Tab-separated table of C-alpha atoms in Angstrom:
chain	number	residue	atom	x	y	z
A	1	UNK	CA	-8.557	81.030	152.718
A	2	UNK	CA	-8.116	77.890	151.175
A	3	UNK	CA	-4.782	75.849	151.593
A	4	UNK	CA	-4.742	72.823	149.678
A	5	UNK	CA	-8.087	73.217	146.976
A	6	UNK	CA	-9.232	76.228	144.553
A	7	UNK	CA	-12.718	77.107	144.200
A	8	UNK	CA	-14.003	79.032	141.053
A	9	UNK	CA	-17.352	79.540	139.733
A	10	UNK	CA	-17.218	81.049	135.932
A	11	UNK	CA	-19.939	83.138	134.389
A	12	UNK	CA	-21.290	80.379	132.797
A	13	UNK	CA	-22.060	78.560	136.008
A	14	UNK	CA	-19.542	75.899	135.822
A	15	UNK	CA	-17.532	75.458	139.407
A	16	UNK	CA	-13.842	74.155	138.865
A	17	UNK	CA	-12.896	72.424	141.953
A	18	UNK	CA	-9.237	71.848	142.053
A	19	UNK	CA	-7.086	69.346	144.734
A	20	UNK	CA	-3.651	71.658	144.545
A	21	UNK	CA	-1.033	69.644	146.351
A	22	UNK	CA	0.615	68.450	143.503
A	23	UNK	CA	4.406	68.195	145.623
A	24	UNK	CA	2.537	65.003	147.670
A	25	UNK	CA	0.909	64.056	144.587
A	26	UNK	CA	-2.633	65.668	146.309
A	27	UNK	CA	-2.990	62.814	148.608
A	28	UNK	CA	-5.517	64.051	150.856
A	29	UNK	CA	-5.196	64.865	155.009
A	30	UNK	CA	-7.932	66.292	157.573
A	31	UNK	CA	-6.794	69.874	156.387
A	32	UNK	CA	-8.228	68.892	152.539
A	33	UNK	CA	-11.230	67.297	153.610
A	34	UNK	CA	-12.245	70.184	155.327
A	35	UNK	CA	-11.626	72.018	152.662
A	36	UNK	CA	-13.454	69.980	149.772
A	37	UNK	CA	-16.476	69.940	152.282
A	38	UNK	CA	-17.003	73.482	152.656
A	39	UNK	CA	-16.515	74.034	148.667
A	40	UNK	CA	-18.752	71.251	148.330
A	41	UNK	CA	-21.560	73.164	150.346
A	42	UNK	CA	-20.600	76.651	148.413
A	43	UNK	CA	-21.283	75.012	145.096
A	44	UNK	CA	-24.546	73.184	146.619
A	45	UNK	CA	-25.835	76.124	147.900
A	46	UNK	CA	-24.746	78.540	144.901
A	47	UNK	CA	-28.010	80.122	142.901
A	48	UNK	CA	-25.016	80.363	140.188
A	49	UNK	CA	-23.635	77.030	140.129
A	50	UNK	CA	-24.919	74.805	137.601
A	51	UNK	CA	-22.170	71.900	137.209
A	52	UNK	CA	-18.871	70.725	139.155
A	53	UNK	CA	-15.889	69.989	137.414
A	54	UNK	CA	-13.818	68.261	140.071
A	55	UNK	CA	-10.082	67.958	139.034
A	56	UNK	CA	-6.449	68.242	140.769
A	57	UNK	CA	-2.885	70.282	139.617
A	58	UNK	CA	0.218	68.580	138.570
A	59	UNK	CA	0.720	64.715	137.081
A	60	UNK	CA	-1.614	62.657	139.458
A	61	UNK	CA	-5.141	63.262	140.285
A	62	UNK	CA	-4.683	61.864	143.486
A	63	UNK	CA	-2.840	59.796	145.585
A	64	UNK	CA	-4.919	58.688	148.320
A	65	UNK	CA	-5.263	59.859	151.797
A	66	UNK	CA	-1.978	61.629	153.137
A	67	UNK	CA	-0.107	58.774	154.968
A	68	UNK	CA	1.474	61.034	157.468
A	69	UNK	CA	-1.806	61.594	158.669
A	70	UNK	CA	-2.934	58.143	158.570
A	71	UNK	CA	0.054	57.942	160.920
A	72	UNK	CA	-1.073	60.208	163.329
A	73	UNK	CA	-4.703	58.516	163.501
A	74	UNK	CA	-2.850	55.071	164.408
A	75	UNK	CA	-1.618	56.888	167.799
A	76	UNK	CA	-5.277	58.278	168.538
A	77	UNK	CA	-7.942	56.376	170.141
A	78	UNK	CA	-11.025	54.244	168.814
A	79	UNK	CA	-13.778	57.181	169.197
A	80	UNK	CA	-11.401	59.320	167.724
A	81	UNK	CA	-10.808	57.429	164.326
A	82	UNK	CA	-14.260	57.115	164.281
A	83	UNK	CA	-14.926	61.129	164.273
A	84	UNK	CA	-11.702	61.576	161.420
A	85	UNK	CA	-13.275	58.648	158.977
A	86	UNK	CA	-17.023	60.200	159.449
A	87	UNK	CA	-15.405	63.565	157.708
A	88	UNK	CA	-14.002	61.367	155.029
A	89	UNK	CA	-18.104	59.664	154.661
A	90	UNK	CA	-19.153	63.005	154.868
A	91	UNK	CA	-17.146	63.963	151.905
A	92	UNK	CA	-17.898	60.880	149.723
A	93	UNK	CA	-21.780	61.517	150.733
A	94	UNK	CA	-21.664	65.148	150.030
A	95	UNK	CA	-19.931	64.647	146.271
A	96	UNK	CA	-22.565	61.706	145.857
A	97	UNK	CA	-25.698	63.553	146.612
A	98	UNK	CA	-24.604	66.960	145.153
A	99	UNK	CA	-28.389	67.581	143.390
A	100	UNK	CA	-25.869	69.149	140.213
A	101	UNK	CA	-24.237	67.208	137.798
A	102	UNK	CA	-20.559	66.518	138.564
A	103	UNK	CA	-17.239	65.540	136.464
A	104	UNK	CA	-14.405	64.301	137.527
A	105	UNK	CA	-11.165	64.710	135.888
A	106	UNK	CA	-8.701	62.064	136.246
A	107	UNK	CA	-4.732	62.231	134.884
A	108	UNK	CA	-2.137	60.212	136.206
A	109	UNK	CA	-2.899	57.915	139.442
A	110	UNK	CA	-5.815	57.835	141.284
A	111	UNK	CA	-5.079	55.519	144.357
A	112	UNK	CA	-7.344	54.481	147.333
A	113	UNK	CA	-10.179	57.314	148.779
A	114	UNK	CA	-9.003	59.117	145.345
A	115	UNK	CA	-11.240	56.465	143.722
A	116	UNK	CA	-13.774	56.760	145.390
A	117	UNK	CA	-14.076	60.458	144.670
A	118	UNK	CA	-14.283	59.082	141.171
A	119	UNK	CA	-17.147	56.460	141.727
A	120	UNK	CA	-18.663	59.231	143.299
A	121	UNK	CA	-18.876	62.014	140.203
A	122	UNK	CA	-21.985	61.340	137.739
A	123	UNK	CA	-19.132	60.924	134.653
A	124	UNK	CA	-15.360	60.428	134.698
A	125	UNK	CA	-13.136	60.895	132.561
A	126	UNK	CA	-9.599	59.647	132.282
A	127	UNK	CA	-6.650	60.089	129.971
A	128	UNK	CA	-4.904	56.479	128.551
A	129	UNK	CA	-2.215	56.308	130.829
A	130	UNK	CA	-3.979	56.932	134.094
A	131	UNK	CA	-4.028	54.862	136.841
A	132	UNK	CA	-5.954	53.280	139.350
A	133	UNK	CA	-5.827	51.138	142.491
A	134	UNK	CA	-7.642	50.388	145.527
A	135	UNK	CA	-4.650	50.004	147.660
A	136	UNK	CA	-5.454	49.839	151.156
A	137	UNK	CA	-4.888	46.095	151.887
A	138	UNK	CA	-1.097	46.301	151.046
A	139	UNK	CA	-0.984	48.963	154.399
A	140	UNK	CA	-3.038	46.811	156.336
A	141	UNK	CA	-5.739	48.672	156.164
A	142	UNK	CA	-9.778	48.546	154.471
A	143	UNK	CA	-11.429	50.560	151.760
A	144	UNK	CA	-14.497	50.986	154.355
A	145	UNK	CA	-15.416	54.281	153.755
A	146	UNK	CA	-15.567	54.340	149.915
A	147	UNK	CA	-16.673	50.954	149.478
A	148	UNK	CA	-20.319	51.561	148.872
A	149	UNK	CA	-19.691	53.861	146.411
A	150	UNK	CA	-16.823	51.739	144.502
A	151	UNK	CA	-19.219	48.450	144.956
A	152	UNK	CA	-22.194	50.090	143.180
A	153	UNK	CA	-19.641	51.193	140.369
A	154	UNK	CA	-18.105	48.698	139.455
A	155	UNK	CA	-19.931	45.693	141.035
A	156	UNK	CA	-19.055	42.899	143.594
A	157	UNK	CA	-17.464	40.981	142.130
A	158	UNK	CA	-15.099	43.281	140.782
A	159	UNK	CA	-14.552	44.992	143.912
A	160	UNK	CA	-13.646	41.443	145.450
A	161	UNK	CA	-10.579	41.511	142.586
A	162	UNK	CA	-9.596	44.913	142.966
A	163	UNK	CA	-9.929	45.328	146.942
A	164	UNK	CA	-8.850	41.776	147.453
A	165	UNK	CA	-5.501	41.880	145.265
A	166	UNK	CA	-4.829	45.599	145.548
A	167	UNK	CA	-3.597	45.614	141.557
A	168	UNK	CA	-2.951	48.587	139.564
A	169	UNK	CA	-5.214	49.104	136.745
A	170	UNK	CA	-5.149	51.557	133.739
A	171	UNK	CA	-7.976	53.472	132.207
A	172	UNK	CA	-8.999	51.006	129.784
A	173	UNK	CA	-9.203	48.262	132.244
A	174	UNK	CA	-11.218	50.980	134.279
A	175	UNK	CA	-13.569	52.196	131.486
A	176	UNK	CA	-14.269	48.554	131.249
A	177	UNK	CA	-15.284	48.260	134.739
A	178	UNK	CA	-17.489	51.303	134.365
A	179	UNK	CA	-15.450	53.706	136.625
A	180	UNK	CA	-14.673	55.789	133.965
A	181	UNK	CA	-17.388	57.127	131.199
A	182	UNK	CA	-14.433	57.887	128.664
A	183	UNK	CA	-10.507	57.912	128.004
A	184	UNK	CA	-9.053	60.665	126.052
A	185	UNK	CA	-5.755	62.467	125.326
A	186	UNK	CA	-7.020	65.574	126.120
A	187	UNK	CA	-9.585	66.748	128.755
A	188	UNK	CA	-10.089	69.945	127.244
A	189	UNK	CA	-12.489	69.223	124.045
A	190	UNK	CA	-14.255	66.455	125.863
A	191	UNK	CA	-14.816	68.587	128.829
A	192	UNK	CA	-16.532	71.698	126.392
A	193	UNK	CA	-19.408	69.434	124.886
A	194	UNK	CA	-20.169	67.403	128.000
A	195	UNK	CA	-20.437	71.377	129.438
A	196	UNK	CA	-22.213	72.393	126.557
A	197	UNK	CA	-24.692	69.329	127.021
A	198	UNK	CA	-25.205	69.681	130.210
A	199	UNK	CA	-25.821	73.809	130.274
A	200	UNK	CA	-28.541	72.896	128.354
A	201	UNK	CA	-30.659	71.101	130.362
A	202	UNK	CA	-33.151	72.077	133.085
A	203	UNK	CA	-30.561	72.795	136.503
A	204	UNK	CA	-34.636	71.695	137.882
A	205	UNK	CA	-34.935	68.606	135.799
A	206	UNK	CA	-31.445	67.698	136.206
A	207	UNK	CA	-31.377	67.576	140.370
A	208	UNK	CA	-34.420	65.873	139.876
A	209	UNK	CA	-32.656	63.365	137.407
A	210	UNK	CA	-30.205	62.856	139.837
A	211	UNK	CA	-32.516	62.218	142.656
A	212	UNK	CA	-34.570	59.593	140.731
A	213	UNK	CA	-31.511	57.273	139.636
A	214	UNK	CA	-30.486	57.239	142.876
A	215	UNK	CA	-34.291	56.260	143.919
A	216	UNK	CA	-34.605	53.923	141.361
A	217	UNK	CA	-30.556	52.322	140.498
A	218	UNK	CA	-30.490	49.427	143.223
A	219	UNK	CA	-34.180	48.857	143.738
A	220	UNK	CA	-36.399	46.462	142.556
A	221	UNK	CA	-39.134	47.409	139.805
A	222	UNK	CA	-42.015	47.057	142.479
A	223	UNK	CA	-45.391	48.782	143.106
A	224	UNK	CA	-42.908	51.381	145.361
A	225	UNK	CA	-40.807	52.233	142.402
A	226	UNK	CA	-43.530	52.304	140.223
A	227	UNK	CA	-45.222	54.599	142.140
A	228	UNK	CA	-42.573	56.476	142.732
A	229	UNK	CA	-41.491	57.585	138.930
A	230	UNK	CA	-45.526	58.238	138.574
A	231	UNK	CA	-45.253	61.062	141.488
A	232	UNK	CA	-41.725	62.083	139.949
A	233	UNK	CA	-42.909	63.066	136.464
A	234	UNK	CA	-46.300	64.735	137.828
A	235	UNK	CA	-43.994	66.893	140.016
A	236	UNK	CA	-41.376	67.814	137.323
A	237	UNK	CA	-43.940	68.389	135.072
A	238	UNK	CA	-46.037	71.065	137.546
A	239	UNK	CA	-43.057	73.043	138.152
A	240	UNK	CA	-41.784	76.259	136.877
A	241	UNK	CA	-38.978	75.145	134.823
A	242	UNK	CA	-40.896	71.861	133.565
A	243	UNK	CA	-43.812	74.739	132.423
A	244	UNK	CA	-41.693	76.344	130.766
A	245	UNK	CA	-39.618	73.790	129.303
A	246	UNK	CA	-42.890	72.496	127.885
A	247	UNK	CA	-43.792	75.750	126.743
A	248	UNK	CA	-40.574	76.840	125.208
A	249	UNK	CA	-40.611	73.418	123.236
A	250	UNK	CA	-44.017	74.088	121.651
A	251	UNK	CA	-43.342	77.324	120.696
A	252	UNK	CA	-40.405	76.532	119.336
A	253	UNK	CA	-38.097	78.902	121.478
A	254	UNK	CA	-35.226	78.420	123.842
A	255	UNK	CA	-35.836	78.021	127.087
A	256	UNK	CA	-35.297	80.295	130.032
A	257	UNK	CA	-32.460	78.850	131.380
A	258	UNK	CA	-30.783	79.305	128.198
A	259	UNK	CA	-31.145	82.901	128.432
A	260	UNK	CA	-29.165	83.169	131.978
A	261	UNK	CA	-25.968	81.276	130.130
């Protein structure tokens, strides 16, 4: 059974994944990696799950990684280190390439790895007061792990600010920088139509979606790419749910996957 995270998939196929140790402000620690990786998995594999709403109990979203347990990786060797930050790139890599849309939640402070669960949700959204910083150079310490994730967000030369001077920045700053999609007061209303929007859509089309940004995002537009998208949209449009999205548009009907919901 879970310690530190909550797990539910609703009827509707939405899978709330909560961080729940709000009394250390859900900083994160071996124990809650492990934990966010198998849910991750569960909702990856679920026929049922259809979106991931990724969000944490109490007043901040997330304070980083657990510093007692950075403290206890300083007194373990090299190879070891190397094994405890490969379940944190795990982690990042998992959220990342989850083929189902995810949203990410944000209240309060998000510091260090906790933004880089952020750059790693397809939208963000954040409330006016939170917070965020990449923090690890005040501890003498690197933003390795999330860095390709937080340098494709918000760009290079941003990331040489933000990683360089370690500053706290506030959700407008961060909408700016295109880390968060939206700021509101409350999550709830926001939440509903982006769920509503997204229950719509092909689950098919959508992991396909996914998988062609991430084809396409930092590539040049070359005879690959090109010929890439070409194969893309000939697949999508052979397959069951692109049949009978095509179908159900014609004849002026909802589709299937709106029957399930």
């Amino acid at each position: 059974m879970a310690k530190y995270t909550e797990l539910d998939i609703n009827s509707q196929g939405v899978a709330t994944l909560t961080l729940n140790r709000p009394d250390v402000h859900n900083a994160f620690d071996d124990v809650m990696i492990a934990e966010l990786l198998q849910a991750l998995k569960e909702v990856e594999e679920s026929d049922s799950a259809r979106v991931l709403v990724l969000r944490s109990e109490g007043k901040n979203f997330s304070a980083g990684a657990d510093l007692n347990w950075m403290r206890s990786m300083a007194d373990k060797n090299y190879q070891q280190n190397v094994d405890d930050a490969g379940e944190l790139g795990l982690l990042m890599e998992r959220l990342d390439l989850l083929s189902k849309p995810s949203i990410a939640l944000v209240q309060g402070a998000a510091f260090g790895g906790a933004v880089g669960l952020a750059a790693c949700c397809d939208i963000v959204l954040a409330q006016p007061r939170s917070s965020f910083c990449l923090s690890e150079v005040k501890i003498g310490l690197i933003p390795a792990v999330i860095s390709p994730y937080v340098v494709r967000t918000i760009g290079e030369r941003q990331s040489r600010r933000y990683m360089l001077t370690a500053e706290r920045f506030f959700a407008d700053k961060a909408l700016e920088l295109g880390l968060v999609n939206e700021v509101v007061e409350n999550f709830d209303e926001p939440l509903n139509k982006l769920l509503e929007s997204l229950l719509a859509n092909s689950p098919q089309a959508l992991g396909a979606c996914k998988q062609l940004i991430r084809n396409v995002g930092s590539r040049p537009i070359d005879k690959d790419v090109r010929k890439h998208t070409i194969k893309a949209i000939a697949e999508i449009r052979v397959s069951d749910e692109g049949q009978e999205g095509l179908s159900a548009f014609l004849e002026k009907r909802s589709a299937a996957w709106l029957k399930q919901n």
